């Protein structure tokens, strides 16, 4: 590994400062600290830089886009499965974009080519509805299985293919995919609105791997819950009555240890989300 010098960091920050991303207008979550140079995720001329404390930054949300395919399950009742991914595009703190996170970075500097990483989550989910899924029908999330990955761009960027009515969305890893965290429990509600939007309010647990603890360095121990607010635009939902393809949704992920009563508009949520749900909730969990 090579040393990530202050001069190089300054040059990269100056270049990144001209780029912007669209941050979601969800309520801010708890502050966390990220080390983007962990796990060999940032490279200069193809060589990973050593973990660099000066490169760490604070954030309270991660923003991105998602796609999911929903299928009707056979058998009694109105049950559905969802398969999808979230592709993250940036971090924010107090509604201000963080431009030096090295997320998605692939640029040329006087020192050579600086490459960062991609960040994404894959998920499967089940839910049950009061009647056949349609506008105005509310559904309950019954299970979720999600994984959060980081992907160093230097050894090849992962390939993303969005959902269609005929096929689930896919992420094809290129090079090493670093598993940062997993979750396997969710509580939430979901449905379709009259403008062709799909929404979901749900909370899920999260457990970091060793690599995840190196990436999310503070707090230690890390938060135990993740909330999200995602929504697809009108026209981003297709259905043939059995399958549903959602392809145009964006929003933010936040973290916490406690579920507090913070209302989030239904228009700011995701149907089929993995790292899910800024929701109206009324239970409280103690910090592990």
CSV table of C-alpha atoms in Angstrom, one decimal:
chain,number,residue,atom,x,y,z
A,1,UNK,CA,0.0,0.0,0.0
A,2,UNK,CA,1.0,3.6,-0.6
A,3,UNK,CA,0.7,6.6,1.8
A,4,UNK,CA,-2.2,8.9,1.2
A,5,UNK,CA,-0.3,12.2,1.6
A,6,UNK,CA,-2.0,15.5,2.6
A,7,UNK,CA,-1.1,17.1,-0.7
A,8,UNK,CA,-2.8,14.3,-2.7
A,9,UNK,CA,-5.9,14.4,-0.5
A,10,UNK,CA,-6.1,18.2,-1.0
A,11,UNK,CA,-5.9,17.8,-4.8
A,12,UNK,CA,-8.6,15.1,-4.8
A,13,UNK,CA,-10.9,17.1,-2.6
A,14,UNK,CA,-10.6,20.1,-4.9
A,15,UNK,CA,-11.5,18.1,-7.9
A,16,UNK,CA,-14.4,16.4,-6.1
A,17,UNK,CA,-15.8,19.7,-4.8
A,18,UNK,CA,-17.0,20.5,-8.2
A,19,UNK,CA,-19.2,17.4,-8.4
A,20,UNK,CA,-22.6,17.2,-6.7
A,21,UNK,CA,-25.2,14.5,-6.1
A,22,UNK,CA,-28.9,14.7,-5.3
A,23,UNK,CA,-29.5,14.3,-1.6
A,24,UNK,CA,-32.9,13.1,-0.4
A,25,UNK,CA,-34.9,15.4,1.8
A,26,UNK,CA,-35.4,12.8,4.5
A,27,UNK,CA,-35.1,13.6,8.2
A,28,UNK,CA,-31.4,13.4,9.3
A,29,UNK,CA,-30.3,10.3,11.1
A,30,UNK,CA,-27.6,9.8,13.7
A,31,UNK,CA,-24.0,10.8,12.8
A,32,UNK,CA,-21.5,8.1,11.9
A,33,UNK,CA,-17.9,8.2,10.8
A,34,UNK,CA,-16.6,6.5,7.6
A,35,UNK,CA,-13.0,5.6,6.7
A,36,UNK,CA,-13.1,5.3,2.8
A,37,UNK,CA,-9.5,4.2,2.8
A,38,UNK,CA,-10.2,1.0,4.7
A,39,UNK,CA,-10.2,-2.4,3.1
A,40,UNK,CA,-8.1,-1.3,0.2
A,41,UNK,CA,-11.0,0.6,-1.3
A,42,UNK,CA,-9.1,3.7,-2.5
A,43,UNK,CA,-6.2,3.3,-4.9
A,44,UNK,CA,-3.6,5.5,-6.7
A,45,UNK,CA,-2.4,4.2,-10.0
A,46,UNK,CA,-3.9,0.8,-9.1
A,47,UNK,CA,-2.2,0.5,-5.7
A,48,UNK,CA,-4.4,0.6,-2.6
A,49,UNK,CA,-3.6,3.4,-0.2
A,50,UNK,CA,-3.0,2.6,3.5
A,51,UNK,CA,-5.9,3.4,5.9
A,52,UNK,CA,-5.6,7.2,6.5
A,53,UNK,CA,-7.3,8.7,9.5
A,54,UNK,CA,-7.3,12.1,7.9
A,55,UNK,CA,-9.5,10.8,5.1
A,56,UNK,CA,-12.3,9.9,7.6
A,57,UNK,CA,-15.5,11.9,7.5
A,58,UNK,CA,-18.8,12.2,9.3
A,59,UNK,CA,-22.2,11.7,7.7
A,60,UNK,CA,-25.8,11.2,8.8
A,61,UNK,CA,-27.2,9.7,5.6
A,62,UNK,CA,-26.2,7.8,2.5
A,63,UNK,CA,-28.1,8.7,-0.7
A,64,UNK,CA,-28.8,6.5,-3.7
A,65,UNK,CA,-31.1,4.8,-6.2
A,66,UNK,CA,-32.9,1.5,-6.2
A,67,UNK,CA,-34.7,-1.0,-8.4
A,68,UNK,CA,-36.8,-4.0,-7.4
A,69,UNK,CA,-39.0,-6.7,-9.0
A,70,UNK,CA,-42.0,-8.0,-7.2
A,71,UNK,CA,-43.7,-11.3,-7.8
A,72,UNK,CA,-47.0,-12.8,-6.7
A,73,UNK,CA,-46.6,-15.9,-4.5
A,74,UNK,CA,-48.6,-19.0,-5.1
A,75,UNK,CA,-51.0,-20.2,-2.5
A,76,UNK,CA,-53.7,-18.7,-0.3
A,77,UNK,CA,-53.7,-15.0,0.7
A,78,UNK,CA,-52.0,-12.1,-1.1
A,79,UNK,CA,-48.3,-12.6,-0.6
A,80,UNK,CA,-45.4,-11.2,-2.6
A,81,UNK,CA,-41.6,-11.5,-2.9
A,82,UNK,CA,-39.2,-8.7,-3.9
A,83,UNK,CA,-35.7,-8.9,-5.2
A,84,UNK,CA,-33.6,-5.8,-5.8
A,85,UNK,CA,-30.6,-3.6,-5.0
A,86,UNK,CA,-29.7,-0.1,-3.9
A,87,UNK,CA,-26.8,1.7,-5.7
A,88,UNK,CA,-25.5,4.4,-3.4
A,89,UNK,CA,-24.1,7.7,-4.9
A,90,UNK,CA,-23.0,9.8,-2.0
A,91,UNK,CA,-23.1,10.8,1.7
A,92,UNK,CA,-24.5,13.9,3.4
A,93,UNK,CA,-24.3,15.6,6.7
A,94,UNK,CA,-26.9,18.1,8.0
A,95,UNK,CA,-28.4,18.3,4.5
A,96,UNK,CA,-25.0,19.2,3.0
A,97,UNK,CA,-23.3,17.0,0.4
A,98,UNK,CA,-20.0,15.4,1.3
A,99,UNK,CA,-17.8,15.7,-1.8
A,100,UNK,CA,-14.7,13.9,-0.7
A,101,UNK,CA,-16.1,10.5,0.3
A,102,UNK,CA,-14.3,8.8,-2.7
A,103,UNK,CA,-17.6,7.1,-3.5
A,104,UNK,CA,-17.6,6.5,-7.3
A,105,UNK,CA,-14.4,8.4,-7.8
A,106,UNK,CA,-12.3,7.6,-10.9
A,107,UNK,CA,-10.2,10.6,-11.9
A,108,UNK,CA,-6.8,11.7,-13.1
A,109,UNK,CA,-4.7,14.0,-10.8
A,110,UNK,CA,-1.1,15.2,-11.0
A,111,UNK,CA,-0.2,12.1,-9.0
A,112,UNK,CA,-1.9,9.7,-11.3
A,113,UNK,CA,-5.2,8.0,-11.4
A,114,UNK,CA,-7.2,8.0,-8.1
A,115,UNK,CA,-10.0,5.4,-7.9
A,116,UNK,CA,-12.5,5.0,-5.1
A,117,UNK,CA,-15.2,2.5,-4.6
A,118,UNK,CA,-18.9,1.7,-5.2
A,119,UNK,CA,-21.3,1.0,-2.4
A,120,UNK,CA,-24.5,-1.0,-2.8
A,121,UNK,CA,-27.0,-3.3,-1.1
A,122,UNK,CA,-28.7,-6.4,-2.4
A,123,UNK,CA,-31.9,-7.7,-0.9
A,124,UNK,CA,-34.8,-10.2,-1.0
A,125,UNK,CA,-38.0,-9.5,0.8
A,126,UNK,CA,-41.5,-10.9,1.5
A,127,UNK,CA,-44.7,-9.1,2.4
A,128,UNK,CA,-48.4,-9.8,2.8
A,129,UNK,CA,-51.2,-7.6,1.7
A,130,UNK,CA,-54.9,-7.2,2.8
A,131,UNK,CA,-56.0,-7.9,-0.8
A,132,UNK,CA,-54.4,-8.1,-4.3
A,133,UNK,CA,-51.7,-5.5,-4.7
A,134,UNK,CA,-53.2,-2.3,-6.2
A,135,UNK,CA,-53.6,1.4,-5.5
A,136,UNK,CA,-54.7,2.0,-1.9
A,137,UNK,CA,-53.9,-1.5,-0.7
A,138,UNK,CA,-51.6,-1.6,2.4
A,139,UNK,CA,-49.1,-4.5,2.9
A,140,UNK,CA,-47.0,-5.6,5.8
A,141,UNK,CA,-43.4,-6.5,5.5
A,142,UNK,CA,-42.9,-10.1,6.8
A,143,UNK,CA,-39.2,-10.8,6.1
A,144,UNK,CA,-36.0,-9.3,4.6
A,145,UNK,CA,-32.5,-10.5,3.8
A,146,UNK,CA,-30.0,-7.8,2.9
A,147,UNK,CA,-26.3,-7.4,2.4
A,148,UNK,CA,-24.3,-4.2,2.0
A,149,UNK,CA,-21.1,-4.3,-0.1
A,150,UNK,CA,-18.2,-2.1,-1.1
A,151,UNK,CA,-16.5,-2.6,-4.4
A,152,UNK,CA,-13.1,-1.1,-5.2
A,153,UNK,CA,-13.2,0.4,-8.7
A,154,UNK,CA,-9.5,-0.3,-9.2
A,155,UNK,CA,-10.0,-4.1,-9.8
A,156,UNK,CA,-13.1,-3.5,-11.9
A,157,UNK,CA,-16.5,-1.9,-11.2
A,158,UNK,CA,-19.6,-4.0,-10.5
A,159,UNK,CA,-22.3,-4.1,-13.2
A,160,UNK,CA,-25.9,-3.2,-12.4
A,161,UNK,CA,-28.9,-4.3,-14.4
A,162,UNK,CA,-32.3,-2.9,-13.4
A,163,UNK,CA,-35.6,-4.8,-12.9
A,164,UNK,CA,-37.9,-5.7,-15.7
A,165,UNK,CA,-41.2,-7.6,-15.7
A,166,UNK,CA,-39.4,-10.6,-17.0
A,167,UNK,CA,-36.2,-10.6,-14.8
A,168,UNK,CA,-35.0,-9.7,-11.4
A,169,UNK,CA,-32.4,-6.8,-11.1
A,170,UNK,CA,-28.9,-8.1,-10.8
A,171,UNK,CA,-25.5,-6.9,-9.6
A,172,UNK,CA,-22.5,-8.7,-11.2
A,173,UNK,CA,-19.4,-8.3,-9.1
A,174,UNK,CA,-16.1,-7.6,-10.8
A,175,UNK,CA,-13.1,-8.2,-8.6
A,176,UNK,CA,-13.4,-8.4,-4.8
A,177,UNK,CA,-16.8,-7.5,-3.3
A,178,UNK,CA,-16.3,-6.5,0.4
A,179,UNK,CA,-19.2,-7.5,2.6
A,180,UNK,CA,-19.7,-4.7,5.1
A,181,UNK,CA,-23.0,-5.6,6.8
A,182,UNK,CA,-26.1,-7.8,6.8
A,183,UNK,CA,-29.6,-7.6,8.1
A,184,UNK,CA,-32.4,-10.3,8.5
A,185,UNK,CA,-35.3,-8.7,10.3
A,186,UNK,CA,-37.7,-6.0,9.3
A,187,UNK,CA,-40.9,-4.3,10.3
A,188,UNK,CA,-42.9,-2.0,8.1
A,189,UNK,CA,-45.8,-1.2,5.8
A,190,UNK,CA,-45.9,-0.8,2.0
A,191,UNK,CA,-48.3,0.0,-0.8
A,192,UNK,CA,-49.0,1.8,-4.1
A,193,UNK,CA,-50.2,5.4,-4.5
A,194,UNK,CA,-52.5,7.0,-7.0
A,195,UNK,CA,-49.7,8.7,-8.9
A,196,UNK,CA,-48.0,5.4,-9.9
A,197,UNK,CA,-45.6,5.5,-7.0
A,198,UNK,CA,-44.6,2.6,-4.8
A,199,UNK,CA,-43.8,3.2,-1.1
A,200,UNK,CA,-42.6,1.4,1.9
A,201,UNK,CA,-41.9,2.4,5.5
A,202,UNK,CA,-39.8,-0.2,7.3
A,203,UNK,CA,-37.0,-0.6,9.8
A,204,UNK,CA,-34.4,-3.3,9.7
A,205,UNK,CA,-31.6,-4.5,11.9
A,206,UNK,CA,-27.9,-4.3,10.8
A,207,UNK,CA,-24.8,-6.2,11.9
A,208,UNK,CA,-21.3,-5.2,10.7
A,209,UNK,CA,-18.7,-7.6,9.5
A,210,UNK,CA,-15.0,-7.0,10.5
A,211,UNK,CA,-14.6,-5.2,7.2
A,212,UNK,CA,-17.7,-3.2,8.0
A,213,UNK,CA,-16.3,-2.1,11.3
A,214,UNK,CA,-13.2,-0.8,9.5
A,215,UNK,CA,-15.4,1.2,7.1
A,216,UNK,CA,-17.9,2.5,9.6
A,217,UNK,CA,-15.5,3.4,12.4
A,218,UNK,CA,-17.7,5.3,14.7
A,219,UNK,CA,-19.7,4.9,16.8
A,220,UNK,CA,-18.1,1.7,18.3
A,221,UNK,CA,-20.2,-0.4,18.7
A,222,UNK,CA,-22.0,0.7,15.7
A,223,UNK,CA,-25.8,1.4,15.4
A,224,UNK,CA,-28.1,-1.7,15.3
A,225,UNK,CA,-30.9,-0.3,13.1
A,226,UNK,CA,-31.1,1.2,9.6
A,227,UNK,CA,-34.0,3.3,8.3
A,228,UNK,CA,-34.6,4.5,4.8
A,229,UNK,CA,-36.8,6.8,2.8
A,230,UNK,CA,-37.1,6.0,-0.9
A,231,UNK,CA,-39.8,6.6,-3.6
A,232,UNK,CA,-40.1,6.0,-7.3
A,233,UNK,CA,-41.2,8.7,-9.7
A,234,UNK,CA,-44.5,8.5,-11.6
A,235,UNK,CA,-43.8,6.3,-14.6
A,236,UNK,CA,-41.2,4.2,-12.7
A,237,UNK,CA,-43.6,1.3,-12.1
A,238,UNK,CA,-44.7,-1.3,-14.6
A,239,UNK,CA,-46.9,-4.3,-14.0
A,240,UNK,CA,-48.6,-7.1,-15.9
A,241,UNK,CA,-50.8,-8.1,-12.9
A,242,UNK,CA,-48.4,-10.7,-11.6
A,243,UNK,CA,-45.0,-9.1,-11.7
A,244,UNK,CA,-44.1,-5.5,-10.8
A,245,UNK,CA,-40.9,-3.7,-11.9
A,246,UNK,CA,-39.8,-0.6,-10.1
A,247,UNK,CA,-37.0,1.2,-11.8
A,248,UNK,CA,-36.9,4.9,-10.9
A,249,UNK,CA,-36.6,5.4,-7.1
A,250,UNK,CA,-34.3,7.4,-5.0
A,251,UNK,CA,-33.8,8.3,-1.4
A,252,UNK,CA,-31.5,7.9,1.7
A,253,UNK,CA,-30.4,5.5,4.3
A,254,UNK,CA,-29.9,6.5,7.9
A,255,UNK,CA,-28.8,4.6,11.1
A,256,UNK,CA,-29.9,4.6,14.7
A,257,UNK,CA,-30.1,2.5,17.9
A,258,UNK,CA,-33.7,3.5,18.8
A,259,UNK,CA,-36.9,3.7,16.8
A,260,UNK,CA,-38.4,7.1,17.7
A,261,UNK,CA,-41.7,8.7,16.6
A,262,UNK,CA,-40.5,10.6,13.6
A,263,UNK,CA,-43.1,10.8,10.8
A,264,UNK,CA,-41.9,10.4,7.3
A,265,UNK,CA,-44.2,11.1,4.3
A,266,UNK,CA,-45.3,8.0,2.5
A,267,UNK,CA,-44.0,9.7,-0.7
A,268,UNK,CA,-40.5,9.3,0.6
A,269,UNK,CA,-40.2,5.6,0.9
A,270,UNK,CA,-39.2,2.5,-1.1
A,271,UNK,CA,-41.3,-0.5,-2.1
A,272,UNK,CA,-39.0,-3.5,-1.8
A,273,UNK,CA,-36.1,-1.7,0.0
A,274,UNK,CA,-33.3,-3.6,1.6
A,275,UNK,CA,-31.6,-1.2,4.0
A,276,UNK,CA,-35.1,0.0,4.7
A,277,UNK,CA,-37.5,2.4,6.1
A,278,UNK,CA,-37.7,5.8,7.8
A,279,UNK,CA,-41.1,4.8,9.3
A,280,UNK,CA,-43.6,6.0,11.9
A,281,UNK,CA,-42.9,3.6,14.7
A,282,UNK,CA,-43.7,3.3,18.3
A,283,UNK,CA,-41.3,0.8,19.8
A,284,UNK,CA,-37.9,1.5,21.3
A,285,UNK,CA,-34.8,-0.7,21.3
A,286,UNK,CA,-31.8,-0.5,23.7
A,287,UNK,CA,-28.3,-0.1,22.4
A,288,UNK,CA,-26.4,-3.3,22.2
